[in-house]
Tab-separated table of C-alpha atoms in Angstrom:
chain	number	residue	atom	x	y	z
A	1	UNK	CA	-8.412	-15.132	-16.704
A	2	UNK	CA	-7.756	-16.264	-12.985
A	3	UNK	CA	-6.359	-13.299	-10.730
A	4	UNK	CA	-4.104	-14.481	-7.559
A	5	UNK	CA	-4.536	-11.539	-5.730
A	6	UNK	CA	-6.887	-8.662	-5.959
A	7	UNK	CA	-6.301	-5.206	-4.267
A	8	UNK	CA	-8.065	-2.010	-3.925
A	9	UNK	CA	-5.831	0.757	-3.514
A	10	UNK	CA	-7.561	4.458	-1.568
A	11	UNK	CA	-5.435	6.528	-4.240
A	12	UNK	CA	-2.935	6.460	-6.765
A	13	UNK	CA	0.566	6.593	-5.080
A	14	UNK	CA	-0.293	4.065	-2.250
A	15	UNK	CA	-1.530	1.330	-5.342
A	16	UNK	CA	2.131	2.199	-7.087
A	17	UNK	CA	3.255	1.179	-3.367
A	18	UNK	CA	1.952	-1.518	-3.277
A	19	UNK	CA	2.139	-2.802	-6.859
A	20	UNK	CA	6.261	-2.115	-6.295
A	21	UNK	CA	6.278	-4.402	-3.101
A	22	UNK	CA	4.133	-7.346	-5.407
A	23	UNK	CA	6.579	-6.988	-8.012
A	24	UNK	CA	9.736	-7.466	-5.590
A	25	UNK	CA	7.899	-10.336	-3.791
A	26	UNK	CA	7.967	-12.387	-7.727
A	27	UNK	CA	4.083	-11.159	-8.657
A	28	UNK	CA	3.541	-10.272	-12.175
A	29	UNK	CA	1.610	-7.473	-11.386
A	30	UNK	CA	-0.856	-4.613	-13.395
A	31	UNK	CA	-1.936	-1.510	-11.808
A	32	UNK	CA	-4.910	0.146	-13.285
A	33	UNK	CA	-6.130	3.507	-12.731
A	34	UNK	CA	-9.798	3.383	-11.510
A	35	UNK	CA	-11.591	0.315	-12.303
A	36	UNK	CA	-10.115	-1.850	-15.873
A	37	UNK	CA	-12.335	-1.289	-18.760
A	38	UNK	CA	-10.943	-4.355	-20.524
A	39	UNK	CA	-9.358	-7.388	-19.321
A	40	UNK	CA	-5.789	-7.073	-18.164
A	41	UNK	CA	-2.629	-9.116	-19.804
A	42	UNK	CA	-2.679	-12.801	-19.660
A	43	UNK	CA	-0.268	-14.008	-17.241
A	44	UNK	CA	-1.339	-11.314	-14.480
A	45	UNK	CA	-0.587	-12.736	-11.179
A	46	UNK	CA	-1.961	-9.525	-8.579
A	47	UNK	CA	-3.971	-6.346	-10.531
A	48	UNK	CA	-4.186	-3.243	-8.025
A	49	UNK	CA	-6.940	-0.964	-9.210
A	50	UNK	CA	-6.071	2.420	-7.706
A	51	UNK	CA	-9.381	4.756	-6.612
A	52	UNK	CA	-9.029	8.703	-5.304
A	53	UNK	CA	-11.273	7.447	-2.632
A	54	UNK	CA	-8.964	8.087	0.529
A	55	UNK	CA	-10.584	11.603	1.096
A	56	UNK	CA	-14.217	11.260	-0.701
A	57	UNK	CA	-17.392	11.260	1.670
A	58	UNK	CA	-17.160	7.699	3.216
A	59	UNK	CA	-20.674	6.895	0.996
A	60	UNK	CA	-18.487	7.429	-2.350
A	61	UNK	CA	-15.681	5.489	-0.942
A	62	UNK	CA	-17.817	2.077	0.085
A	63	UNK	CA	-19.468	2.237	-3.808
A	64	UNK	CA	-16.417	2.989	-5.893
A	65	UNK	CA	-14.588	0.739	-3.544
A	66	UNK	CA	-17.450	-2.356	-3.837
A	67	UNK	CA	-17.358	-1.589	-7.941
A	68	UNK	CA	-13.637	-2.777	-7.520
A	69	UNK	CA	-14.379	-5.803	-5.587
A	70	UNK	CA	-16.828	-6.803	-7.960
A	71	UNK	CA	-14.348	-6.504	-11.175
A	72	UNK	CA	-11.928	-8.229	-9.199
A	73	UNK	CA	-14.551	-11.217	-8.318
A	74	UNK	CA	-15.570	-11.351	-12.151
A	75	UNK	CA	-11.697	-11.827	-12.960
A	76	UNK	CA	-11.839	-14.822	-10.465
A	77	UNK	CA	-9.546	-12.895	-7.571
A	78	UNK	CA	-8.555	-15.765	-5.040
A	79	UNK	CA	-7.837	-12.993	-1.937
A	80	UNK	CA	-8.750	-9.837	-1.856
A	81	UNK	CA	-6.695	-6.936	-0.602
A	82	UNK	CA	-7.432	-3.445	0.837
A	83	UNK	CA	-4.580	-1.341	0.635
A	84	UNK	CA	-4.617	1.945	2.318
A	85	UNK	CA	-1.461	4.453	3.592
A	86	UNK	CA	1.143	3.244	6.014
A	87	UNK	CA	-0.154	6.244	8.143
A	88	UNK	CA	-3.047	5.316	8.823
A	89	UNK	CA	-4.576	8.677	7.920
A	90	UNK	CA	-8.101	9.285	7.538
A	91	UNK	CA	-11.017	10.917	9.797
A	92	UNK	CA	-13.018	9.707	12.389
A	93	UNK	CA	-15.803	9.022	9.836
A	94	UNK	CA	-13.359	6.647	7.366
A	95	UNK	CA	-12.895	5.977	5.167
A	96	UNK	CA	-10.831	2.917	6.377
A	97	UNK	CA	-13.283	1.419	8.496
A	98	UNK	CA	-17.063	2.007	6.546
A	99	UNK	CA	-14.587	0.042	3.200
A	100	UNK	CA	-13.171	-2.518	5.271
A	101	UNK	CA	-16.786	-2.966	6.969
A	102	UNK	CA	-18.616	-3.004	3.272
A	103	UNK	CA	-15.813	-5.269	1.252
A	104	UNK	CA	-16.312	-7.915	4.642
A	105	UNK	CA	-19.937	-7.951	4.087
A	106	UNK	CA	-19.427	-8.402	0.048
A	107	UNK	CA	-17.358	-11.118	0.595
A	108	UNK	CA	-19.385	-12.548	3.704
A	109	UNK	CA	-16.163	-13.014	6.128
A	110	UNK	CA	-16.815	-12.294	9.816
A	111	UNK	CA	-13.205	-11.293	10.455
A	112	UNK	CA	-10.205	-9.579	8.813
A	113	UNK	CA	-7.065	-7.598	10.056
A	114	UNK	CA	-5.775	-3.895	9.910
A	115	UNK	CA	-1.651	-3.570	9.641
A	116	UNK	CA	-0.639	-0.403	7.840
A	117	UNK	CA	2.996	-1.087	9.210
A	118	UNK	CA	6.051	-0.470	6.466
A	119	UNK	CA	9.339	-1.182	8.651
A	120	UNK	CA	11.021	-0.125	5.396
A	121	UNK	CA	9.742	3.224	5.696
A	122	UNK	CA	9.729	3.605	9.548
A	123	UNK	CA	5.996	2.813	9.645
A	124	UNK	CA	5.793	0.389	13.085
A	125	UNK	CA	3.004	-1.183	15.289
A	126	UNK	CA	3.061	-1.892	18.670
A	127	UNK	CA	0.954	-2.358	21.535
A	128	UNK	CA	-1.289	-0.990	18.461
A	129	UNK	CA	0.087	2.587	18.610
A	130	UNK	CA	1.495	3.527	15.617
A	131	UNK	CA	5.297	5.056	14.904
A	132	UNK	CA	6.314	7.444	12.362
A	133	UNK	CA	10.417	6.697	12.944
A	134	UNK	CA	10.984	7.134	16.427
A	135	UNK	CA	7.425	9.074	17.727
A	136	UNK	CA	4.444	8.417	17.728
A	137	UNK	CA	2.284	9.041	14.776
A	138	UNK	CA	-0.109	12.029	16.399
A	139	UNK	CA	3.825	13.591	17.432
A	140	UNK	CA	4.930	13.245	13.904
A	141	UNK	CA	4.425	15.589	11.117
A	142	UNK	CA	0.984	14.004	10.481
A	143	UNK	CA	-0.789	16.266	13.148
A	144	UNK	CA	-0.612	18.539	10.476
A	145	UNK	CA	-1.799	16.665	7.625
A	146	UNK	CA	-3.914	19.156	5.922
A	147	UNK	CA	-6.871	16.765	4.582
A	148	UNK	CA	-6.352	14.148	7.563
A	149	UNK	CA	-4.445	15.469	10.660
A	150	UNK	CA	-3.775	12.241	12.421
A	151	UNK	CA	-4.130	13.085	16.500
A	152	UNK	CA	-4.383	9.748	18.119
A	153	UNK	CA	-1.673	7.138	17.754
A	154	UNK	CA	-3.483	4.132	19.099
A	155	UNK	CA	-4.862	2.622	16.009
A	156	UNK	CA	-7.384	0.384	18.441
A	157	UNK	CA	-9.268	3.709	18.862
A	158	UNK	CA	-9.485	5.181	15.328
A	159	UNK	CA	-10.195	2.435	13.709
A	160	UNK	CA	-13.512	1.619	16.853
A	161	UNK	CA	-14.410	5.000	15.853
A	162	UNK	CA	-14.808	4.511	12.255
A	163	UNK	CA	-16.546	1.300	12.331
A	164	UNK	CA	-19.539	-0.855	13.994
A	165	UNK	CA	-17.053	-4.009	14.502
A	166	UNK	CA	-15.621	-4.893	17.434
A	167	UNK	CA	-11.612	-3.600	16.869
A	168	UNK	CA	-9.405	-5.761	18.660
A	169	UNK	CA	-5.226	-6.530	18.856
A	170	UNK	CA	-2.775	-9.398	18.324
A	171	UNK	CA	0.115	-8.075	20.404
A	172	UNK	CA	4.322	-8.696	19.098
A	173	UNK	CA	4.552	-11.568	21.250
A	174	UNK	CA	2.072	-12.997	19.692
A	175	UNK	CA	3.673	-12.372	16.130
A	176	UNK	CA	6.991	-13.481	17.144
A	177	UNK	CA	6.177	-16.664	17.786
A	178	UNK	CA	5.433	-17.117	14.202
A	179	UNK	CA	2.418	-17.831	11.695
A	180	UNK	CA	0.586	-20.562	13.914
A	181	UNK	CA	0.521	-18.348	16.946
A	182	UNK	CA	-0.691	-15.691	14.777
A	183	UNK	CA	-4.013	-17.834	13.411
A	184	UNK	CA	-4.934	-19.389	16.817
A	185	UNK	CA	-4.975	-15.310	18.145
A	186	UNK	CA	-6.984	-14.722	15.397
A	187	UNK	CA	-9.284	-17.586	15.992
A	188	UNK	CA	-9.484	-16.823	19.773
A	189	UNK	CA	-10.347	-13.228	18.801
A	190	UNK	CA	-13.498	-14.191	16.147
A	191	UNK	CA	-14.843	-16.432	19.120
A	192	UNK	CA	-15.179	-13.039	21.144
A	193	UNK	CA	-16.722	-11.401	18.599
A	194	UNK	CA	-14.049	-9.407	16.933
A	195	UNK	CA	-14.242	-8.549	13.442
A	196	UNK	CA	-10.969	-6.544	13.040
A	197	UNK	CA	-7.613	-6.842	14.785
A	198	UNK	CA	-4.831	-4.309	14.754
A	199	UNK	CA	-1.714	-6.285	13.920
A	200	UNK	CA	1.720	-5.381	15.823
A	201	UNK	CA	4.592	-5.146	12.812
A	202	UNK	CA	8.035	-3.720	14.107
A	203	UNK	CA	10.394	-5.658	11.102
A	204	UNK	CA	10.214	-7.765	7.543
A	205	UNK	CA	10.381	-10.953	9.298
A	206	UNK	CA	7.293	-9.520	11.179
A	207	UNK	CA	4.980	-9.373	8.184
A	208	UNK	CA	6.286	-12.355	6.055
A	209	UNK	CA	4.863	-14.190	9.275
A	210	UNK	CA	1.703	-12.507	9.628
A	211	UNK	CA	1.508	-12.429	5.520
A	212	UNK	CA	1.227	-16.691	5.932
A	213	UNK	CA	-1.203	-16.567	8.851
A	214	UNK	CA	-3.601	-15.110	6.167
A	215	UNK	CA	-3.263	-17.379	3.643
A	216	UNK	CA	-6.986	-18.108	4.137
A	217	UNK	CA	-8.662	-14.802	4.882
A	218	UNK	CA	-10.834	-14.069	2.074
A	219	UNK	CA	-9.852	-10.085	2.673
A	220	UNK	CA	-6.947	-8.816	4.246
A	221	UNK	CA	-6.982	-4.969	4.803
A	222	UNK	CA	-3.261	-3.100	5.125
A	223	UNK	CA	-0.658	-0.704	4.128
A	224	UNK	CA	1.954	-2.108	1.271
A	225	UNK	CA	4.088	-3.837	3.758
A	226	UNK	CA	1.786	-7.314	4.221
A	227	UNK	CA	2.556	-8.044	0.469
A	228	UNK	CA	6.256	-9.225	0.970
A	229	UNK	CA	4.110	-12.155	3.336
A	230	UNK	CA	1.038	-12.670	1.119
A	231	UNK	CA	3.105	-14.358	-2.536
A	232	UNK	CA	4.632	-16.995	-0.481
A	233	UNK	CA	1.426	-18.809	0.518
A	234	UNK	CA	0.729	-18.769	-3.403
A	235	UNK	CA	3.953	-20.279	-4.382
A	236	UNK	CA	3.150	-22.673	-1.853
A	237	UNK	CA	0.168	-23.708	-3.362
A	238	UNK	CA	1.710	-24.298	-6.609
A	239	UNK	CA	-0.009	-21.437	-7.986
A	240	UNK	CA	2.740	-18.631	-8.429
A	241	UNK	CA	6.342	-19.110	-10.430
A	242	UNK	CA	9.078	-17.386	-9.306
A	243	UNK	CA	9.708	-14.574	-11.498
A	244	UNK	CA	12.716	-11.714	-11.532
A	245	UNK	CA	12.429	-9.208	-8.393
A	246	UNK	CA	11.081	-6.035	-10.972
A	247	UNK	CA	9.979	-5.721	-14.266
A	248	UNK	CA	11.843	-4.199	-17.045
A	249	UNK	CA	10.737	-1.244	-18.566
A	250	UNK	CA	10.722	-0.313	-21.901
A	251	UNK	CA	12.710	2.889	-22.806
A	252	UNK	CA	10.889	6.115	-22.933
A	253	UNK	CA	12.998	9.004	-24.720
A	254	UNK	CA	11.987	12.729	-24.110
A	255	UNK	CA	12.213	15.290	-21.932
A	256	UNK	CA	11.839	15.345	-17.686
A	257	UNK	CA	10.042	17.104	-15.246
A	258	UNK	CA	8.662	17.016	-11.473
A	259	UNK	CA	4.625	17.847	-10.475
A	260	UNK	CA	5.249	18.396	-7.171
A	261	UNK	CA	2.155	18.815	-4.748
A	262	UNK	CA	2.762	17.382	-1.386
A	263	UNK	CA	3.555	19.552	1.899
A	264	UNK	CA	4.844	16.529	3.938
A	265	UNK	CA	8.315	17.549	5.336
A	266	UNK	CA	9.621	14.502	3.587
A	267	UNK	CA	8.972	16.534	0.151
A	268	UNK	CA	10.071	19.991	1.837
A	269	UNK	CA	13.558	18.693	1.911
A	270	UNK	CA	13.610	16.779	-1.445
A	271	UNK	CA	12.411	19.697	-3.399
A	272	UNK	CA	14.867	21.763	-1.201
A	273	UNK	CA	17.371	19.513	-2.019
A	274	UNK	CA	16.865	19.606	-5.632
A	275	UNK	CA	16.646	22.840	-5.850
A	276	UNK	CA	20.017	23.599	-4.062
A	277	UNK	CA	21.401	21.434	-6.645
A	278	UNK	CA	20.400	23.756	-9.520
A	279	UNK	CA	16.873	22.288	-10.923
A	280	UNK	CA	14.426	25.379	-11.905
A	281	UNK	CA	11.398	25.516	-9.864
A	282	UNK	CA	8.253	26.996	-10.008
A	283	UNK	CA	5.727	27.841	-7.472
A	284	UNK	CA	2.072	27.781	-7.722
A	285	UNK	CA	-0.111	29.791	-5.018
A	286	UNK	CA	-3.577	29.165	-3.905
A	287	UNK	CA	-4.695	32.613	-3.245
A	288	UNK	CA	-3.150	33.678	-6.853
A	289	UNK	CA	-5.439	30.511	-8.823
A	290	UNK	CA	-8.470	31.576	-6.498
A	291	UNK	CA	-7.916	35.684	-7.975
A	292	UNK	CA	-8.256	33.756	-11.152
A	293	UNK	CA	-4.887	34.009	-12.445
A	294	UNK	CA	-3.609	32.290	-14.929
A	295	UNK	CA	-0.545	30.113	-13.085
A	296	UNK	CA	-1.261	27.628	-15.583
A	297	UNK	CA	0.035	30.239	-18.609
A	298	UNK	CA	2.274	31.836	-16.466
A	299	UNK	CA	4.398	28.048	-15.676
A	300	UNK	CA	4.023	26.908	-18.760
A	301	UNK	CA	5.514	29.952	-20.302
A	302	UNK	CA	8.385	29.683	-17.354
A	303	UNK	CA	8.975	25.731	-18.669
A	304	UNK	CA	8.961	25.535	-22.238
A	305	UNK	CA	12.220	27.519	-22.835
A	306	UNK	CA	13.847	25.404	-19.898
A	307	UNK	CA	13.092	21.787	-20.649
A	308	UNK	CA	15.445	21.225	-23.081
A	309	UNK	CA	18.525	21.914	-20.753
A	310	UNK	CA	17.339	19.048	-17.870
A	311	UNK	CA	14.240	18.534	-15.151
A	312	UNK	CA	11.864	21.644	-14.231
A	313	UNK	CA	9.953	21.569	-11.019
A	314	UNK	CA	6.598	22.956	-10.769
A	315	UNK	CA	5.516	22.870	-7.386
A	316	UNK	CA	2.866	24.005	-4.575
A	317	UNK	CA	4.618	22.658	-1.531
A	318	UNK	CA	4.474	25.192	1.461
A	319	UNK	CA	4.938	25.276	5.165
A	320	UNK	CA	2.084	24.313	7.219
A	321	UNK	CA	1.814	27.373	8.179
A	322	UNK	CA	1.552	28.550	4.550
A	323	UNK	CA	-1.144	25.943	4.097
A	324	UNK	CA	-3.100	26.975	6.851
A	325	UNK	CA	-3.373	30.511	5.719
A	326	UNK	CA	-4.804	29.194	2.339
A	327	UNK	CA	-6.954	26.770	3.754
A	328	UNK	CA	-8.694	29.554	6.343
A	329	UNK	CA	-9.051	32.319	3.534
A	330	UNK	CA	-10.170	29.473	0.415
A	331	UNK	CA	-11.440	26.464	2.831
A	332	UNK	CA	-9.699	22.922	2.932
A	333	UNK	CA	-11.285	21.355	-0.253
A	334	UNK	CA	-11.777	24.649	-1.778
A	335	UNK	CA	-7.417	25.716	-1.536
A	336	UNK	CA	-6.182	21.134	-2.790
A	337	UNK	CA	-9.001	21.389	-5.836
A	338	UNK	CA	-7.430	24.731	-7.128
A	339	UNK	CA	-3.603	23.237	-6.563
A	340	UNK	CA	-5.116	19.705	-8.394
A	341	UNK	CA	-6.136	21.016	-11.019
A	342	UNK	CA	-3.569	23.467	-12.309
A	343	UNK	CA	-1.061	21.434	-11.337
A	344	UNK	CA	-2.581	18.370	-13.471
A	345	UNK	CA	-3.481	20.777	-16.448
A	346	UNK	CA	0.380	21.729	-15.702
A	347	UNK	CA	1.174	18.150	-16.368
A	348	UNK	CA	-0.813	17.940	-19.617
A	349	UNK	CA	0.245	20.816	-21.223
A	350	UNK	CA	4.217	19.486	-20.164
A	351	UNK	CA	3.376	15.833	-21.971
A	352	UNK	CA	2.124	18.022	-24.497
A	353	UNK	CA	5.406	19.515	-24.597
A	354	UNK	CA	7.093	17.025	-25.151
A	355	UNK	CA	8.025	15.672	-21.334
A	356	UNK	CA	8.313	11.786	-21.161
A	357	UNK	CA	9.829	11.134	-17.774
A	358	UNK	CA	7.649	12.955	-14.790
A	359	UNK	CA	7.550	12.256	-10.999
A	360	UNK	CA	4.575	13.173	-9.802
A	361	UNK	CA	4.988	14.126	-6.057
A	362	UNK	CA	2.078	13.480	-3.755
A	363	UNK	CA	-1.121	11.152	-3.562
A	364	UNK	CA	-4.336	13.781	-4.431
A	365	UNK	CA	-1.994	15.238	-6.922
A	366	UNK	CA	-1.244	11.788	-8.664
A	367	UNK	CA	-4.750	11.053	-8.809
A	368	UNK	CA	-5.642	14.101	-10.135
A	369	UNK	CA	-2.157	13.941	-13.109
A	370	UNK	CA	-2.751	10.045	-14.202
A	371	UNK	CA	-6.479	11.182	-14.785
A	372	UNK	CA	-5.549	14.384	-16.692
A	373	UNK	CA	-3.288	12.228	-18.914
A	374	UNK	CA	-5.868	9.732	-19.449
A	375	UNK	CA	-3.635	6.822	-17.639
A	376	UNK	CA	-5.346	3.780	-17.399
A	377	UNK	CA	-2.666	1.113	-16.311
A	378	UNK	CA	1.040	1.143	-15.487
A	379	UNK	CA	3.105	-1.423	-15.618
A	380	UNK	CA	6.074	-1.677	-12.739
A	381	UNK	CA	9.607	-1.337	-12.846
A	382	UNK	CA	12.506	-1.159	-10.796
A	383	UNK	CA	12.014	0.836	-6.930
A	384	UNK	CA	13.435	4.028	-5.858
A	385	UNK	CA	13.116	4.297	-2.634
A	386	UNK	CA	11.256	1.867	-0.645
A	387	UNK	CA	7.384	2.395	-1.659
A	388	UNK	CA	8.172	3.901	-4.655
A	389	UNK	CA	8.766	2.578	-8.051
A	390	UNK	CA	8.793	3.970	-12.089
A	391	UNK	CA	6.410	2.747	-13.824
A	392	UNK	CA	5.488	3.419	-18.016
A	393	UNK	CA	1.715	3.590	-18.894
A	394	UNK	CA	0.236	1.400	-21.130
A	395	UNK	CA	-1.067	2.663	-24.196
A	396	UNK	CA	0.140	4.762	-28.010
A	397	UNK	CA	2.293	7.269	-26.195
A	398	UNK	CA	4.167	5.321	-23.050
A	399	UNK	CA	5.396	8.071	-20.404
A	400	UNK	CA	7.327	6.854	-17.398
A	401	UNK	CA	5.699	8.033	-14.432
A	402	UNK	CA	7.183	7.806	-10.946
A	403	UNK	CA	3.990	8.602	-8.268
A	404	UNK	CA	5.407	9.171	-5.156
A	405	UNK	CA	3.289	8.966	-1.856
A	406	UNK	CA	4.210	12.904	0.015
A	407	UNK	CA	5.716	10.427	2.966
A	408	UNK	CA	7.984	8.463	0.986
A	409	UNK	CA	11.363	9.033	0.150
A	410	UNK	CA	14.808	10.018	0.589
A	411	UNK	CA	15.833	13.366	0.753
A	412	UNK	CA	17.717	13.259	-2.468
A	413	UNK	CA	14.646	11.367	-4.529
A	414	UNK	CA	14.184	14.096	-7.302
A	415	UNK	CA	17.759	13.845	-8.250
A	416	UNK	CA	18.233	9.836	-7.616
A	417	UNK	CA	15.419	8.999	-9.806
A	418	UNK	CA	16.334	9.592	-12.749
A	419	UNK	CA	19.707	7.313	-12.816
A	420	UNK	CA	17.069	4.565	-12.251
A	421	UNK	CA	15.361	4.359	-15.945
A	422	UNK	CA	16.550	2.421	-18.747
């Protein structure tokens, strides 16, 4: 077995990210839930192994995250990919920087880049400050990220913070002028001593370009908008076909429902917006599951008559405001491991139900479902919304599972989604 390209993926909705991207760029590609246990299909051309390591202790993160790598180097990876959220987000400790640092030093490479931009998705670099649509990211809705509040926009500075390389920048001009302009500024910045260089990304024709001035970095380190560059320097070597832009699915009959755990704004207005159009929703509270009440029973008993007629929500989206009066009476971890869990025991008992087709809304809260369902490996199908694709475990009982990252997106997605399986 000889692996193209091998990616790491922080958690589970930005590896379904990127996997989509791979797919549309013409890579047969295999996401696996934590690291493969047995050798993926023949005829893989990119496996993303998605960790919950975004918001571990950095320590957790560098091991699970050099465990990867080393599967990866056993199946004969010939790059080596670090995927992490188009945001940026993460604390001043990591975990971006301590993996980046770790996976360089595993794969003895003096120098790699850091480019979370997804133009797609309103994710842009320049002058390495980051935008979240028009504002920058510590004005957007991110300052109130409840695990990792993003506050600075200049990613120069958070990423210097979280690392002991020297962080430094290849300006637009530079990328406009193409690939070759790209390496040279890359070269110039490894003879100064640089080990990581923000990467300014304001369009498409932006990252194809800075995708085939790393055609020979052992590691490249990014959001999922670097892997519409990254297949065209195989398929220049001779070593990638060109193959449809998404896979099909195979059919998966049974009933539908949403998991819905995310408090960006992006899913405040799609659960809004389903809900104004008539789906039944149900809302699970922190301070009830931390008075030991049994949500869990209580939704469950809500669902089951319902399914049969269409899609049920189950939800614990709130206001910040809401979420900040959780988090100061429960504590931060304390308030998202009592909304994980019931909502993935949620999810269980639903599949046990007899639910087939779930969108799982949120990153910590797709972790948290795929491992309650025992999901070891997806395989891709057609995208959403940009970022976000269905996919349909592998395995006896094949679900269709669409894991969408809390950012991602349009305000309509519940409803959309499910006009896009076979």
């Amino acid at each position: 077995m000889s692996i193209l390209l091998g990616c790491i993926a922080d958690d589970f909705t930005g590896a379904t990210d990127l996997a989509s991207m791979l797919v549309h760029a013409g890579m047969r590609t295999v996401q696996t839930i934590g690291i493969p246990k047995e050798p993926v299909p023949d005829g893989t051309d990119a496996v993303v192994i998605a960790l919950k390591s975004r918001t571990t202790p950095a320590e957790q993160a560098v091991a699970e995250s050099l465990a990867a790598l080393q599967w990866l180097r056993d199946a004969g990876c010939r790059q080596t990919y670090f995927k992490y959220c188009s945001t940026f987000d993460s604390t001043d400790k990591g975990n971006i920087g301590p993996v980046a640092e770790a996976l360089m030093a595993a794969l003895d490479t003096p120098f790699t880049i850091a480019c979370p931009a997804f133009p797609e998705n309103k994710r842009t670099i320049f002058k390495g400050h980051l935008f979240v649509g028009d504002v920058l990211l510590a004005e957007s809705s991110m300052r109130h990220h409840p695990l990792t509040p993003m506050h600075d926009s200049n990613l120069q500075r958070v990423l210097q913070r979280q690392t002991t390389k020297k962080v430094g920048l290849i300006e637009h001009g530079t990328v406009a002028a193409g690939a070759q302009a790209i390496k040279q500024r890359m070269e110039a910045l490894k003879a100064e001593g640089v080990g990581m260089a923000i990467v300014d990304a304001i369009s498409n024709d932006d990252l194809l370009q800075i995708g085939a001035a790393c055609a020979d970095l052992p590691l490249v380190t990014a959001g999922s908008g670097i892997a519409l560059g990254l297949p065209q320097n195989f398929r220049a070597q001779g070593l990638l076909n060109a193959q449809d832009a998404a896979s099909d699915l195979p059919e998966t009959q049974g009933l539908r429902a949403i998991v819905c755990g995310s408090c960006s704004q992006a899913t405040q207005a799609q659960l809004a917006d389903a809900v104004e159009r008539g789906t039944p929703a149900y809302a699970i509270d922190p301070l009830r599951l931390a008075a030991n009440e049994d949500q869990v029973a209580e939704a469950m008993a809500w669902a089951e008559p319902l399914l049969g007629q269409g899609p049920v929500i189950v939800y614990a989206t709130a206001s910040p405001d809401r979420v900040k009066v959780a988090q100061e009476k429960l504590g931060v971890d304390r308030a998202g491991a009592l909304v994980e869990e019931a909502l993935s025991e949620i999810a269980k008992r639903l599949v046990q139900a007899g639910v087939r087709q779930l969108i799982v809304a949120g990153g910590e809260t797709s972790g948290a479902v795929v491992t309650a369902l025992d999901v070891r490996s997806l395989r891709i199908g057609p995208t959403i919304d940009p970022g976000v694709p269905w996919t349909v475990s592998l395995g006896a009982t094949p679900i269709a599972l669409a894991l969408k990252s809390g950012n991602f997106g349009a305000t309509d997605f519940f409803t959309k989604a499910w006009s896009q399986l076979p």
